[in-house]
Amino acid sequence: MLLWGDEVEYMIVKFDSSARRPLLSLRADQIIARLEEEEEKLGDSSISAWRPEYGNWMVEAVPRLPYGGFVRDLRDIETNIWTRQQRIQSCLSEDESVMSIVAFPTMGVGTFTHPAHAPGGDASQSNFVPDEAINPFPRFKTLTRNIRVRRGSKVDIRVPLFRDTMTPEFSHLSSAAAAAAPAADPINGTTEEGDKATDVFRMDLPGESSDAAETKAATARSEAPVEANSGQSATAEVVKPHIQMDCMAFGMGCCCLQVTFQARDVDESRQLYDHLAVLAPMFLALTAACPALHGRLADTDVRWHTIASSVDDRTPAERGVEAAAAAAASTGRGGTVEGPGASPIHKSRYDSIDLYISNKGHFRSAYNDVDVEIDEPSMEQLRAAGVDDVLAAHVAHLFIRDPLVIYRERIEIDDSKMTDHFENIQSTNWQTVRWKPPPADSPIGWRVEFRSMEAQLTAFENAAYTVFIGLVSRVILFFNLNLYTPMSMVHENMERAHQRNAASGQRFYFRRNVVPLKEECAPLSPVREAAEQDNVQPTVDDEIAELTISEILMGHNTPSQPGASSSFFPGLVPLIQAYLDIIACDDETRAMVDDYCEFICKRASGELITTATWMRQYIMSHPDYNFDSVVSEKIAFDLLQQCDAITRGTLNVPSLHGRFINRGARGEMAAADTAASAGGSTDPSSIPVPPTADAVASLLPPRRMLRGASFRQEVKTIAQCSLVRALITKYSSKAQQHLVKTSSDFAETQPYLSTMKANS
Ligand code: ADP
Ligand code: MG
Ligand code: MG
């Protein structure tokens, strides 16, 4: 049975009301210690677990036990998330608030921590962020130091700066001479000495930077292997002012929302990994919530590239900024365990995945169309042990990285009994999805973690995205969808996801047809059948279109190309609706899922704006804003007060949430609210804990399971197949209406199966 769970990361913000200055409260270690003590006391009624994160202002909250695979379990998720958030709040003082914002807007600007510390320190050597802000758990400072040392310099994070009418950096661009000159930093009042490229947004390697999509698009489909310093030198430099940041905290201090699924077996885990990887860019764009960094407005809406650069430990030769031979000659810094770190590596340890890992089902090797670096000794070892090439390449690609942190006493261990050495490399390859083999000493199965989403302000939103991606994973398995898109296009989709308003404004490469139930049913398209009989593989253009997220969710009908498969795609939401009918989901759960789906569709259609858009609009319409892309402390203070009120449910912003009211505002947890806002002294047992699924089971209709592939095998007679077709068609037409008239909602839809029963 399915086991799964979310991870939501939170920040502890302290409001200094006399100075109207927001601060990061550096006491997550104490708060986590206290929460863990409370958990002990709660015993069996505990529903939460707590994990330290990079910043000592961050708390990661997870359900104590993974969610189960019953439909009914979907209803517990929002309560679980809400309760965890309330639990953290109950440990805070009156001027502190817990919030799941992605980036603290004035991070690295003046005094931004409580207690205050001077910037810098041995680990990060930052000009902006004190090492005291890093979680005191030794792993985090060691990571910071070792990344810097291996790289040979501080990390260099550059995010395109948003251009407003008075943004000073852009006035420099009127003359070429000015563009080359060091720019004044209006926040810190300094000039970036010693960095000639300050005003030049320069790519270290073709295709790796956080630059606009056009630049990336030009390289994404290129077959040319990426070489250090290849061709794209000065001429490819894009003059573009940027926000500059210099340490890991700017990236790893961002908050995200992750969801982990246990698969039935290794094959299913590989199938899920590949398909979720395709969706990662779209869900990054949909959840965009990161418009401001280091006191400036960014020209992008999401955190991803910031984190990627913040942990980029590649040596200059690996990044391609220094000839490999020179790097090989100098053994002073960097280098892999096996060598000097002199071969080019395309990407940071934190980035989108490079390889699909399934070798079954719809996978074709042509979809793995980007060059990847392979650690040959690992590849040999894996092959010798009988691991197939597709999976071996994935693991050998992880092993191009050096270990970053290792405990002395864990160096010499028995690798046949302990997986520490694998986990060490695995846990510092931070990618859009993570394939998690079972630990050596544990009964846990094969898992896949979906990692691209940005944290949302409210429990409602975090639950909506968790439930939605959970149902998408069921639909992928139940309908045996084929979402494979060439990896180079998935990379391009990641770039597009960064652009402002990508959720409703960008198109993404996506399959024209996802062939639901192809094996069980007659082929959907005679053209496709003919093509398959002739053993003609469809070309990329036949298979792939550029779709908006709204079309991906709600379906589309694109003109078919000659020889192409049918171009009708029902959309993920109608597939979810059909799936819920087939598993006979109960009405109450259905109503809740309908709300989540409708809410997410409205974010995609633009009827509701993303958190990033709302924050940007708030900042730009603030009376203190000077049209210079500066987010001052006072603006940030007011913005974060709004975020706090939204999080607690005392403020509803219709443009952001429409009719979808956050849990706190529904009054269901009023007692907990009152107790928590009193601060400090709340008894955790006074925060209502929802009854367990078992306790209420007897009150509910027969428990339905969120089945995937196992159920599909049972629904394969022609009659059932046509039923599935009918359902998909039904909900697709509903979805099309929804597109036209977004005020209508799925709640009006009658369950199809019960109607059929009534009619027969
Ligand atoms: P990590 O920090 O390595 O990503 P965590 O240990 O924090 O992983 O857990 C991630 C999520 O996985 C949590 O929501 C947890 O409830 C969930 N989880 C735990 N065990 C399982 C399991 N066997 N299958 C699926 N999910 C699980
Ligand atoms: Mg975790
Ligand atoms: Mg995680």
PDB file of N, CA, C and O in Angstrom, residues 51-107:
ATOM      1  N   ARG A  51      12.814  18.500  11.952  1.00  0.00           N
ATOM      2  CA  ARG A  51      14.179  18.291  11.464  1.00  0.00           C
ATOM      3  C   ARG A  51      14.894  19.637  11.371  1.00  0.00           C
ATOM      4  O   ARG A  51      14.292  20.634  11.002  1.00  0.00           O
ATOM      5  N   PRO A  52      16.181  19.638  11.712  1.00  0.00           N
ATOM      6  CA  PRO A  52      16.947  20.869  11.543  1.00  0.00           C
ATOM      7  C   PRO A  52      17.157  21.135  10.060  1.00  0.00           C
ATOM      8  O   PRO A  52      17.165  20.212   9.244  1.00  0.00           O
ATOM      9  N   GLU A  53      17.290  22.381   9.706  1.00  0.00           N
ATOM     10  CA  GLU A  53      17.622  22.726   8.323  1.00  0.00           C
ATOM     11  C   GLU A  53      18.831  23.671   8.339  1.00  0.00           C
ATOM     12  O   GLU A  53      19.361  23.995   9.397  1.00  0.00           O
ATOM     13  N   TYR A  54      19.235  24.097   7.166  1.00  0.00           N
ATOM     14  CA  TYR A  54      20.499  24.815   7.041  1.00  0.00           C
ATOM     15  C   TYR A  54      20.600  26.042   7.958  1.00  0.00           C
ATOM     16  O   TYR A  54      21.583  26.241   8.662  1.00  0.00           O
ATOM     17  N   GLY A  55      19.566  26.883   7.940  1.00  0.00           N
ATOM     18  CA  GLY A  55      19.625  28.108   8.723  1.00  0.00           C
ATOM     19  C   GLY A  55      19.144  27.861  10.139  1.00  0.00           C
ATOM     20  O   GLY A  55      18.217  27.064  10.332  1.00  0.00           O
ATOM     21  N   ASN A  56      19.718  28.553  11.089  1.00  0.00           N
ATOM     22  CA  ASN A  56      19.224  28.360  12.456  1.00  0.00           C
ATOM     23  C   ASN A  56      17.973  29.211  12.709  1.00  0.00           C
ATOM     24  O   ASN A  56      17.614  29.482  13.846  1.00  0.00           O
ATOM     25  N   TRP A  57      17.337  29.630  11.626  1.00  0.00           N
ATOM     26  CA  TRP A  57      16.017  30.256  11.703  1.00  0.00           C
ATOM     27  C   TRP A  57      14.978  29.335  11.052  1.00  0.00           C
ATOM     28  O   TRP A  57      13.826  29.697  10.886  1.00  0.00           O
ATOM     29  N   MET A  58      15.395  28.119  10.655  1.00  0.00           N
ATOM     30  CA  MET A  58      14.515  27.232   9.880  1.00  0.00           C
ATOM     31  C   MET A  58      14.132  25.985  10.671  1.00  0.00           C
ATOM     32  O   MET A  58      14.959  25.412  11.382  1.00  0.00           O
ATOM     33  N   VAL A  59      12.889  25.573  10.485  1.00  0.00           N
ATOM     34  CA  VAL A  59      12.413  24.318  11.061  1.00  0.00           C
ATOM     35  C   VAL A  59      11.728  23.542   9.933  1.00  0.00           C
ATOM     36  O   VAL A  59      10.894  24.095   9.220  1.00  0.00           O
ATOM     37  N   GLU A  60      12.111  22.290   9.780  1.00  0.00           N
ATOM     38  CA  GLU A  60      11.391  21.448   8.823  1.00  0.00           C
ATOM     39  C   GLU A  60      10.399  20.587   9.586  1.00  0.00           C
ATOM     40  O   GLU A  60      10.751  19.972  10.584  1.00  0.00           O
ATOM     41  N   ALA A  61       9.157  20.576   9.104  1.00  0.00           N
ATOM     42  CA  ALA A  61       8.103  19.817   9.769  1.00  0.00           C
ATOM     43  C   ALA A  61       7.619  18.705   8.860  1.00  0.00           C
ATOM     44  O   ALA A  61       7.332  18.941   7.684  1.00  0.00           O
ATOM     45  N   VAL A  62       7.538  17.499   9.405  1.00  0.00           N
ATOM     46  CA  VAL A  62       7.030  16.357   8.635  1.00  0.00           C
ATOM     47  C   VAL A  62       5.997  15.614   9.492  1.00  0.00           C
ATOM     48  O   VAL A  62       6.008  15.733  10.716  1.00  0.00           O
ATOM     49  N   PRO A  63       5.114  14.852   8.857  1.00  0.00           N
ATOM     50  CA  PRO A  63       4.211  14.015   9.660  1.00  0.00           C
ATOM     51  C   PRO A  63       5.038  12.950  10.388  1.00  0.00           C
ATOM     52  O   PRO A  63       6.016  12.457   9.826  1.00  0.00           O
ATOM     53  N   ARG A  64       4.654  12.628  11.628  1.00  0.00           N
ATOM     54  CA  ARG A  64       5.468  11.677  12.384  1.00  0.00           C
ATOM     55  C   ARG A  64       5.495  10.322  11.692  1.00  0.00           C
ATOM     56  O   ARG A  64       6.527   9.691  11.583  1.00  0.00           O
ATOM     57  N   LEU A  65       4.342   9.890  11.200  1.00  0.00           N
ATOM     58  CA  LEU A  65       4.293   8.664  10.409  1.00  0.00           C
ATOM     59  C   LEU A  65       3.862   9.043   9.006  1.00  0.00           C
ATOM     60  O   LEU A  65       3.064   9.967   8.833  1.00  0.00           O
ATOM     61  N   PRO A  66       4.365   8.337   8.010  1.00  0.00           N
ATOM     62  CA  PRO A  66       3.903   8.669   6.654  1.00  0.00           C
ATOM     63  C   PRO A  66       2.390   8.473   6.528  1.00  0.00           C
ATOM     64  O   PRO A  66       1.802   7.682   7.265  1.00  0.00           O
ATOM     65  N   TYR A  67       1.785   9.219   5.605  1.00  0.00           N
ATOM     66  CA  TYR A  67       0.358   9.044   5.340  1.00  0.00           C
ATOM     67  C   TYR A  67       0.135   7.676   4.735  1.00  0.00           C
ATOM     68  O   TYR A  67       0.999   7.138   4.041  1.00  0.00           O
ATOM     69  N   GLY A  68      -1.069   7.150   4.958  1.00  0.00           N
ATOM     70  CA  GLY A  68      -1.396   5.853   4.383  1.00  0.00           C
ATOM     71  C   GLY A  68      -1.979   5.997   2.992  1.00  0.00           C
ATOM     72  O   GLY A  68      -2.141   7.090   2.472  1.00  0.00           O
ATOM     73  N   GLY A  69      -2.316   4.873   2.416  1.00  0.00           N
ATOM     74  CA  GLY A  69      -2.785   4.873   1.034  1.00  0.00           C
ATOM     75  C   GLY A  69      -4.289   4.802   0.901  1.00  0.00           C
ATOM     76  O   GLY A  69      -4.800   4.371  -0.130  1.00  0.00           O
ATOM     77  N   PHE A  70      -5.017   5.212   1.930  1.00  0.00           N
ATOM     78  CA  PHE A  70      -6.476   5.245   1.802  1.00  0.00           C
ATOM     79  C   PHE A  70      -6.914   6.616   1.322  1.00  0.00           C
ATOM     80  O   PHE A  70      -6.307   7.635   1.656  1.00  0.00           O
ATOM     81  N   VAL A  71      -7.979   6.621   0.537  1.00  0.00           N
ATOM     82  CA  VAL A  71      -8.532   7.879   0.048  1.00  0.00           C
ATOM     83  C   VAL A  71      -8.790   8.823   1.216  1.00  0.00           C
ATOM     84  O   VAL A  71      -8.488  10.012   1.161  1.00  0.00           O
ATOM     85  N   ARG A  72      -9.317   8.236   2.289  1.00  0.00           N
ATOM     86  CA  ARG A  72      -9.675   9.034   3.457  1.00  0.00           C
ATOM     87  C   ARG A  72      -8.456   9.789   4.025  1.00  0.00           C
ATOM     88  O   ARG A  72      -8.594  10.851   4.617  1.00  0.00           O
ATOM     89  N   ASP A  73      -7.278   9.226   3.842  1.00  0.00           N
ATOM     90  CA  ASP A  73      -6.071   9.857   4.384  1.00  0.00           C
ATOM     91  C   ASP A  73      -5.813  11.235   3.763  1.00  0.00           C
ATOM     92  O   ASP A  73      -5.142  12.073   4.359  1.00  0.00           O
ATOM     93  N   LEU A  74      -6.341  11.443   2.559  1.00  0.00           N
ATOM     94  CA  LEU A  74      -6.126  12.738   1.905  1.00  0.00           C
ATOM     95  C   LEU A  74      -6.692  13.875   2.754  1.00  0.00           C
ATOM     96  O   LEU A  74      -6.200  14.993   2.722  1.00  0.00           O
ATOM     97  N   ARG A  75      -7.753  13.524   3.510  1.00  0.00           N
ATOM     98  CA  ARG A  75      -8.414  14.584   4.280  1.00  0.00           C
ATOM     99  C   ARG A  75      -7.638  15.001   5.512  1.00  0.00           C
ATOM    100  O   ARG A  75      -7.923  16.032   6.108  1.00  0.00           O
ATOM    101  N   ASP A  76      -6.699  14.199   5.928  1.00  0.00           N
ATOM    102  CA  ASP A  76      -5.931  14.533   7.133  1.00  0.00           C
ATOM    103  C   ASP A  76      -4.759  15.476   6.857  1.00  0.00           C
ATOM    104  O   ASP A  76      -4.162  16.005   7.782  1.00  0.00           O
ATOM    105  N   ILE A  77      -4.420  15.628   5.605  1.00  0.00           N
ATOM    106  CA  ILE A  77      -3.136  16.267   5.303  1.00  0.00           C
ATOM    107  C   ILE A  77      -3.128  17.748   5.672  1.00  0.00           C
ATOM    108  O   ILE A  77      -2.206  18.247   6.315  1.00  0.00           O
ATOM    109  N   GLU A  78      -4.211  18.454   5.297  1.00  0.00           N
ATOM    110  CA  GLU A  78      -4.241  19.887   5.606  1.00  0.00           C
ATOM    111  C   GLU A  78      -4.234  20.105   7.118  1.00  0.00           C
ATOM    112  O   GLU A  78      -3.538  20.992   7.630  1.00  0.00           O
ATOM    113  N   THR A  79      -4.991  19.283   7.824  1.00  0.00           N
ATOM    114  CA  THR A  79      -5.017  19.397   9.286  1.00  0.00           C
ATOM    115  C   THR A  79      -3.636  19.116   9.855  1.00  0.00           C
ATOM    116  O   THR A  79      -3.178  19.791  10.783  1.00  0.00           O
ATOM    117  N   ASN A  80      -2.991  18.104   9.305  1.00  0.00           N
ATOM    118  CA  ASN A  80      -1.667  17.743   9.790  1.00  0.00           C
ATOM    119  C   ASN A  80      -0.689  18.908   9.586  1.00  0.00           C
ATOM    120  O   ASN A  80       0.031  19.305  10.514  1.00  0.00           O
ATOM    121  N   ILE A  81      -0.704  19.494   8.403  1.00  0.00           N
ATOM    122  CA  ILE A  81       0.210  20.605   8.114  1.00  0.00           C
ATOM    123  C   ILE A  81      -0.119  21.798   9.021  1.00  0.00           C
ATOM    124  O   ILE A  81       0.759  22.425   9.610  1.00  0.00           O
ATOM    125  N   TRP A  82      -1.413  22.094   9.120  1.00  0.00           N
ATOM    126  CA  TRP A  82      -1.856  23.220   9.945  1.00  0.00           C
ATOM    127  C   TRP A  82      -1.430  23.025  11.410  1.00  0.00           C
ATOM    128  O   TRP A  82      -0.927  23.939  12.057  1.00  0.00           O
ATOM    129  N   THR A  83      -1.638  21.799  11.895  1.00  0.00           N
ATOM    130  CA  THR A  83      -1.303  21.526  13.296  1.00  0.00           C
ATOM    131  C   THR A  83       0.196  21.683  13.533  1.00  0.00           C
ATOM    132  O   THR A  83       0.619  22.259  14.542  1.00  0.00           O
ATOM    133  N   ARG A  84       1.012  21.204  12.596  1.00  0.00           N
ATOM    134  CA  ARG A  84       2.467  21.347  12.753  1.00  0.00           C
ATOM    135  C   ARG A  84       2.858  22.820  12.826  1.00  0.00           C
ATOM    136  O   ARG A  84       3.657  23.237  13.668  1.00  0.00           O
ATOM    137  N   GLN A  85       2.253  23.601  11.930  1.00  0.00           N
ATOM    138  CA  GLN A  85       2.548  25.042  11.905  1.00  0.00           C
ATOM    139  C   GLN A  85       2.156  25.692  13.230  1.00  0.00           C
ATOM    140  O   GLN A  85       2.915  26.496  13.795  1.00  0.00           O
ATOM    141  N   GLN A  86       0.980  25.301  13.761  1.00  0.00           N
ATOM    142  CA  GLN A  86       0.532  25.850  15.039  1.00  0.00           C
ATOM    143  C   GLN A  86       1.455  25.434  16.171  1.00  0.00           C
ATOM    144  O   GLN A  86       1.684  26.177  17.116  1.00  0.00           O
ATOM    145  N   ARG A  87       1.950  24.221  16.082  1.00  0.00           N
ATOM    146  CA  ARG A  87       2.855  23.727  17.121  1.00  0.00           C
ATOM    147  C   ARG A  87       4.122  24.583  17.166  1.00  0.00           C
ATOM    148  O   ARG A  87       4.612  24.930  18.244  1.00  0.00           O
ATOM    149  N   ILE A  88       4.658  24.904  16.013  1.00  0.00           N
ATOM    150  CA  ILE A  88       5.862  25.747  16.011  1.00  0.00           C
ATOM    151  C   ILE A  88       5.511  27.112  16.601  1.00  0.00           C
ATOM    152  O   ILE A  88       6.198  27.627  17.477  1.00  0.00           O
ATOM    153  N   GLN A  89       4.386  27.679  16.124  1.00  0.00           N
ATOM    154  CA  GLN A  89       3.993  29.004  16.613  1.00  0.00           C
ATOM    155  C   GLN A  89       3.850  29.011  18.133  1.00  0.00           C
ATOM    156  O   GLN A  89       4.204  29.985  18.791  1.00  0.00           O
ATOM    157  N   SER A  90       3.378  27.907  18.681  1.00  0.00           N
ATOM    158  CA  SER A  90       3.138  27.862  20.126  1.00  0.00           C
ATOM    159  C   SER A  90       4.439  27.916  20.925  1.00  0.00           C
ATOM    160  O   SER A  90       4.423  28.171  22.119  1.00  0.00           O
ATOM    161  N   CYS A  91       5.570  27.667  20.280  1.00  0.00           N
ATOM    162  CA  CYS A  91       6.866  27.736  20.978  1.00  0.00           C
ATOM    163  C   CYS A  91       7.489  29.132  20.862  1.00  0.00           C
ATOM    164  O   CYS A  91       8.594  29.353  21.367  1.00  0.00           O
ATOM    165  N   LEU A  92       6.857  30.029  20.142  1.00  0.00           N
ATOM    166  CA  LEU A  92       7.503  31.310  19.848  1.00  0.00           C
ATOM    167  C   LEU A  92       7.060  32.394  20.816  1.00  0.00           C
ATOM    168  O   LEU A  92       6.018  32.279  21.472  1.00  0.00           O
ATOM    169  N   SER A  93       7.840  33.446  20.874  1.00  0.00           N
ATOM    170  CA  SER A  93       7.437  34.579  21.697  1.00  0.00           C
ATOM    171  C   SER A  93       6.483  35.464  20.894  1.00  0.00           C
ATOM    172  O   SER A  93       6.287  35.249  19.687  1.00  0.00           O
ATOM    173  N   GLU A  94       5.920  36.458  21.566  1.00  0.00           N
ATOM    174  CA  GLU A  94       4.840  37.227  20.956  1.00  0.00           C
ATOM    175  C   GLU A  94       5.263  37.971  19.689  1.00  0.00           C
ATOM    176  O   GLU A  94       4.457  38.171  18.789  1.00  0.00           O
ATOM    177  N   ASP A  95       6.530  38.368  19.631  1.00  0.00           N
ATOM    178  CA  ASP A  95       6.973  39.116  18.450  1.00  0.00           C
ATOM    179  C   ASP A  95       7.577  38.206  17.379  1.00  0.00           C
ATOM    180  O   ASP A  95       8.195  38.669  16.429  1.00  0.00           O
ATOM    181  N   GLU A  96       7.410  36.894  17.546  1.00  0.00           N
ATOM    182  CA  GLU A  96       7.938  35.957  16.545  1.00  0.00           C
ATOM    183  C   GLU A  96       6.790  35.257  15.817  1.00  0.00           C
ATOM    184  O   GLU A  96       5.763  34.968  16.414  1.00  0.00           O
ATOM    185  N   SER A  97       7.036  34.949  14.546  1.00  0.00           N
ATOM    186  CA  SER A  97       6.019  34.262  13.754  1.00  0.00           C
ATOM    187  C   SER A  97       6.660  33.173  12.929  1.00  0.00           C
ATOM    188  O   SER A  97       7.764  33.346  12.410  1.00  0.00           O
ATOM    189  N   VAL A  98       5.932  32.076  12.781  1.00  0.00           N
ATOM    190  CA  VAL A  98       6.396  31.012  11.893  1.00  0.00           C
ATOM    191  C   VAL A  98       5.763  31.252  10.535  1.00  0.00           C
ATOM    192  O   VAL A  98       4.576  31.572  10.443  1.00  0.00           O
ATOM    193  N   MET A  99       6.560  31.175   9.481  1.00  0.00           N
ATOM    194  CA  MET A  99       5.956  31.312   8.147  1.00  0.00           C
ATOM    195  C   MET A  99       6.735  30.527   7.104  1.00  0.00           C
ATOM    196  O   MET A  99       7.952  30.453   7.145  1.00  0.00           O
ATOM    197  N   SER A 100       5.992  29.951   6.181  1.00  0.00           N
ATOM    198  CA  SER A 100       6.652  29.185   5.119  1.00  0.00           C
ATOM    199  C   SER A 100       6.810  30.082   3.888  1.00  0.00           C
ATOM    200  O   SER A 100       6.165  29.882   2.876  1.00  0.00           O
ATOM    201  N   ILE A 101       7.680  31.095   4.054  1.00  0.00           N
ATOM    202  CA  ILE A 101       8.063  31.904   2.897  1.00  0.00           C
ATOM    203  C   ILE A 101       9.335  31.295   2.312  1.00  0.00           C
ATOM    204  O   ILE A 101      10.092  30.641   3.018  1.00  0.00           O
ATOM    205  N   VAL A 102       9.558  31.500   1.026  1.00  0.00           N
ATOM    206  CA  VAL A 102      10.694  30.835   0.374  1.00  0.00           C
ATOM    207  C   VAL A 102      12.005  31.513   0.748  1.00  0.00           C
ATOM    208  O   VAL A 102      12.948  30.863   1.198  1.00  0.00           O
ATOM    209  N   ALA A 103      12.082  32.836   0.544  1.00  0.00           N
ATOM    210  CA  ALA A 103      13.329  33.540   0.849  1.00  0.00           C
ATOM    211  C   ALA A 103      13.006  34.741   1.731  1.00  0.00           C
ATOM    212  O   ALA A 103      12.010  35.433   1.506  1.00  0.00           O
ATOM    213  N   PHE A 104      13.846  34.972   2.726  1.00  0.00           N
ATOM    214  CA  PHE A 104      13.679  36.158   3.564  1.00  0.00           C
ATOM    215  C   PHE A 104      14.119  37.355   2.718  1.00  0.00           C
ATOM    216  O   PHE A 104      15.264  37.409   2.250  1.00  0.00           O
ATOM    217  N   PRO A 105      13.214  38.325   2.475  1.00  0.00           N
ATOM    218  CA  PRO A 105      13.503  39.317   1.430  1.00  0.00           C
ATOM    219  C   PRO A 105      14.728  40.206   1.694  1.00  0.00           C
ATOM    220  O   PRO A 105      15.382  40.633   0.741  1.00  0.00           O
ATOM    221  N   THR A 106      15.029  40.460   2.971  1.00  0.00           N
ATOM    222  CA  THR A 106      16.182  41.331   3.238  1.00  0.00           C
ATOM    223  C   THR A 106      17.355  40.543   3.823  1.00  0.00           C
ATOM    224  O   THR A 106      18.167  41.094   4.562  1.00  0.00           O
ATOM    225  N   MET A 107      17.425  39.292   3.456  1.00  0.00           N
ATOM    226  CA  MET A 107      18.561  38.462   3.878  1.00  0.00           C
ATOM    227  C   MET A 107      19.871  39.106   3.424  1.00  0.00           C
ATOM    228  O   MET A 107      20.010  39.500   2.263  1.00  0.00           O
TER     229      MET A 107
END
